[in-house]
C-alpha positions as a printed NumPy array, in Angstrom:
array([[   0.821,  -53.747,  -97.125],
       [   2.74 ,  -51.298,  -99.291],
       [   6.415,  -51.839, -100.048],
       [   9.367,  -49.491, -100.536],
       [   8.742,  -49.739, -104.282],
       [   5.101,  -48.677, -103.851],
       [   6.113,  -45.566, -101.928],
       [   8.935,  -44.764, -104.35 ],
       [   6.434,  -44.866, -107.22 ],
       [   4.446,  -42.185, -105.401],
       [   7.647,  -40.163, -104.934],
       [   8.269,  -40.454, -108.691],
       [   4.803,  -39.006, -109.326],
       [   5.769,  -36.064, -107.118],
       [   9.017,  -35.677, -109.077],
       [   6.984,  -35.408, -112.275],
       [   5.069,  -32.497, -110.73 ],
       [   8.396,  -30.735, -110.215],
       [   9.36 ,  -31.365, -113.861],
       [   6.015,  -29.983, -115.01 ],
       [   6.927,  -26.711, -113.241],
       [  10.417,  -26.632, -114.742],
       [  12.05 ,  -27.692, -111.482],
       [  14.635,  -30.467, -111.137],
       [  12.409,  -33.569, -110.855],
       [  12.845,  -34.787, -107.3  ],
       [   9.912,  -36.042, -105.273],
       [   9.419,  -37.186, -101.699],
       [   6.769,  -38.972,  -99.659],
       [   6.539,  -39.086,  -95.862],
       [   5.102,  -42.283,  -94.419],
       [   4.049,  -43.253,  -90.894],
       [   2.762,  -46.684,  -89.928],
       [   2.512,  -47.674,  -93.592],
       [   0.333,  -44.684,  -94.524],
       [   1.299,  -41.652,  -96.579],
       [   1.248,  -38.564,  -94.364],
       [   2.646,  -35.889,  -96.693],
       [   4.184,  -35.232, -100.106],
       [   6.786,  -32.891, -101.489],
       [   8.553,  -32.017, -104.702],
       [  11.331,  -29.626, -105.631],
       [  10.172,  -25.989, -105.705],
       [  13.198,  -23.742, -105.071],
       [  12.787,  -21.844, -108.361],
       [   9.033,  -21.342, -108.075],
       [   9.162,  -20.377, -104.402],
       [  12.425,  -18.382, -104.628],
       [  13.598,  -20.523, -101.709],
       [  16.893,  -22.444, -101.69 ],
       [  15.509,  -24.717,  -98.96 ],
       [  12.424,  -25.805, -100.949],
       [  13.814,  -29.245, -101.776],
       [  11.358,  -32.133, -102.068],
       [  12.42 ,  -33.598,  -98.719],
       [  12.022,  -30.302,  -96.866],
       [   8.603,  -29.707,  -98.404],
       [   7.429,  -33.185,  -97.294],
       [   8.908,  -32.76 ,  -93.796],
       [   7.242,  -29.349,  -93.375],
       [   3.867,  -30.688,  -94.503],
       [   4.168,  -33.769,  -92.293],
       [   5.153,  -31.753,  -89.224],
       [   2.166,  -29.472,  -89.766],
       [  -0.212,  -32.415,  -90.184],
       [   1.133,  -34.288,  -87.14 ],
       [   1.43 ,  -31.116,  -85.059],
       [   5.046,  -31.764,  -84.11 ],
       [   8.437,  -30.855,  -85.548],
       [   9.657,  -34.271,  -84.441],
       [   8.569,  -37.092,  -86.722],
       [   9.566,  -40.276,  -84.847],
       [   8.539,  -43.474,  -86.54 ],
       [   8.249,  -41.735,  -89.916],
       [   9.984,  -42.817,  -93.076],
       [  10.861,  -40.591,  -96.022],
       [  11.006,  -41.864,  -99.591],
       [  12.873,  -39.608, -101.994],
       [  13.854,  -40.11 , -105.627],
       [  17.37 ,  -38.648, -105.213],
       [  19.948,  -39.185, -102.481],
       [  19.549,  -36.335,  -99.983],
       [  21.959,  -33.42 ,  -99.713],
       [  23.502,  -32.228,  -96.456],
       [  20.737,  -29.706,  -95.762],
       [  17.991,  -32.27 ,  -96.186],
       [  19.829,  -34.951,  -94.218],
       [  20.284,  -32.482,  -91.366],
       [  16.568,  -31.729,  -91.359],
       [  15.813,  -35.461,  -91.315],
       [  18.043,  -35.917,  -88.275],
       [  16.417,  -33.009,  -86.443],
       [  13.006,  -34.485,  -87.267],
       [  14.163,  -37.828,  -85.834],
       [  13.089,  -39.827,  -88.874],
       [  13.316,  -43.574,  -88.446],
       [  14.335,  -44.261,  -92.043],
       [  15.112,  -42.612,  -95.364],
       [  14.815,  -44.545,  -98.611],
       [  16.207,  -43.031, -101.792],
       [  16.318,  -43.989, -105.446],
       [  19.153,  -42.458, -107.457],
       [  22.581,  -41.795, -105.969],
       [  23.977,  -38.268, -106.164],
       [  27.758,  -38.397, -106.652],
       [  28.065,  -34.6  , -106.346],
       [  26.092,  -33.723, -103.217],
       [  24.676,  -36.965, -101.781],
       [  25.366,  -37.52 ,  -98.096],
       [  23.914,  -41.006,  -97.659],
       [  27.034,  -42.704,  -98.965],
       [  28.018,  -41.023, -102.232],
       [  30.1  ,  -38.054, -101.035],
       [  29.917,  -39.066,  -97.37 ],
       [  27.427,  -40.739,  -95.081],
       [  26.174,  -38.184,  -92.609],
       [  23.912,  -40.752,  -90.963],
       [  26.913,  -42.877,  -89.942],
       [  28.656,  -40.094,  -88.033],
       [  28.96 ,  -41.513,  -84.517],
       [  29.311,  -38.07 ,  -82.91 ],
       [  25.814,  -37.081,  -84.019],
       [  23.007,  -37.897,  -81.608],
       [  20.432,  -39.359,  -83.981],
       [  20.97 ,  -42.095,  -86.536],
       [  18.385,  -42.561,  -89.247],
       [  18.427,  -45.873,  -91.108],
       [  19.247,  -45.481,  -94.813],
       [  18.287,  -47.65 ,  -97.779],
       [  19.501,  -46.584, -101.198],
       [  18.91 ,  -47.746, -104.734],
       [  15.154,  -48.406, -104.622],
       [  13.957,  -47.974, -108.214],
       [  17.312,  -46.346, -108.939],
       [  17.052,  -46.858, -112.697],
       [  13.663,  -45.156, -112.957],
       [  14.744,  -42.3  , -110.675],
       [  18.027,  -41.807, -112.554],
       [  16.328,  -41.94 , -115.933],
       [  13.851,  -39.234, -114.947],
       [  16.699,  -36.915, -113.948],
       [  18.788,  -37.712, -117.044],
       [  15.811,  -37.157, -119.348],
       [  15.037,  -33.828, -117.664],
       [  18.559,  -32.488, -118.098],
       [  18.783,  -33.84 , -121.66 ],
       [  15.577,  -31.998, -122.547],
       [  16.948,  -28.793, -120.987],
       [  20.193,  -29.085, -122.988],
       [  18.259,  -29.807, -126.191],
       [  16.038,  -26.767, -125.634],
       [  19.113,  -24.552, -125.212],
       [  20.621,  -25.808, -128.489],
       [  17.566,  -25.06 , -130.638],
       [  18.292,  -22.203, -133.039],
       [  16.263,  -19.103, -132.423],
       [  13.808,  -18.149, -135.153],
       [  14.574,  -14.905, -136.914],
       [  11.573,  -12.778, -137.743],
       [  11.936,  -10.766, -140.948]])
């Protein structure tokens, strides 16, 4: 039986696909009954779509595969703590659980900035587990942004 770490490793592979396209490396994997149903990785730049976060891409693919916009019993593994948009989509999909790797102190709503899933006035409460493979997930993001900063600092060649 696969563990949270096994699924997060798959999400990290998805994040690498995002990096390869020049996108912020975030990956997600949707799981039901211990089996991977769908994948997603960040694509907002490539798709010219501000909603094309890894989580949304995985939820869309999973809903299409299962033939239902509700995804009860499903779990989502994502390399970065979800933002408000993604958390809202997870609630509407009725996910059973979200597992994330790296915390996001700027936009994370699973405990960093706030915990949207703990709001008692909301009608669905998804279980949240954070910090699974957090070092690997954080390192991938840090390395990506360091490489972007380094590329911007390179002097431009002058052709004479």
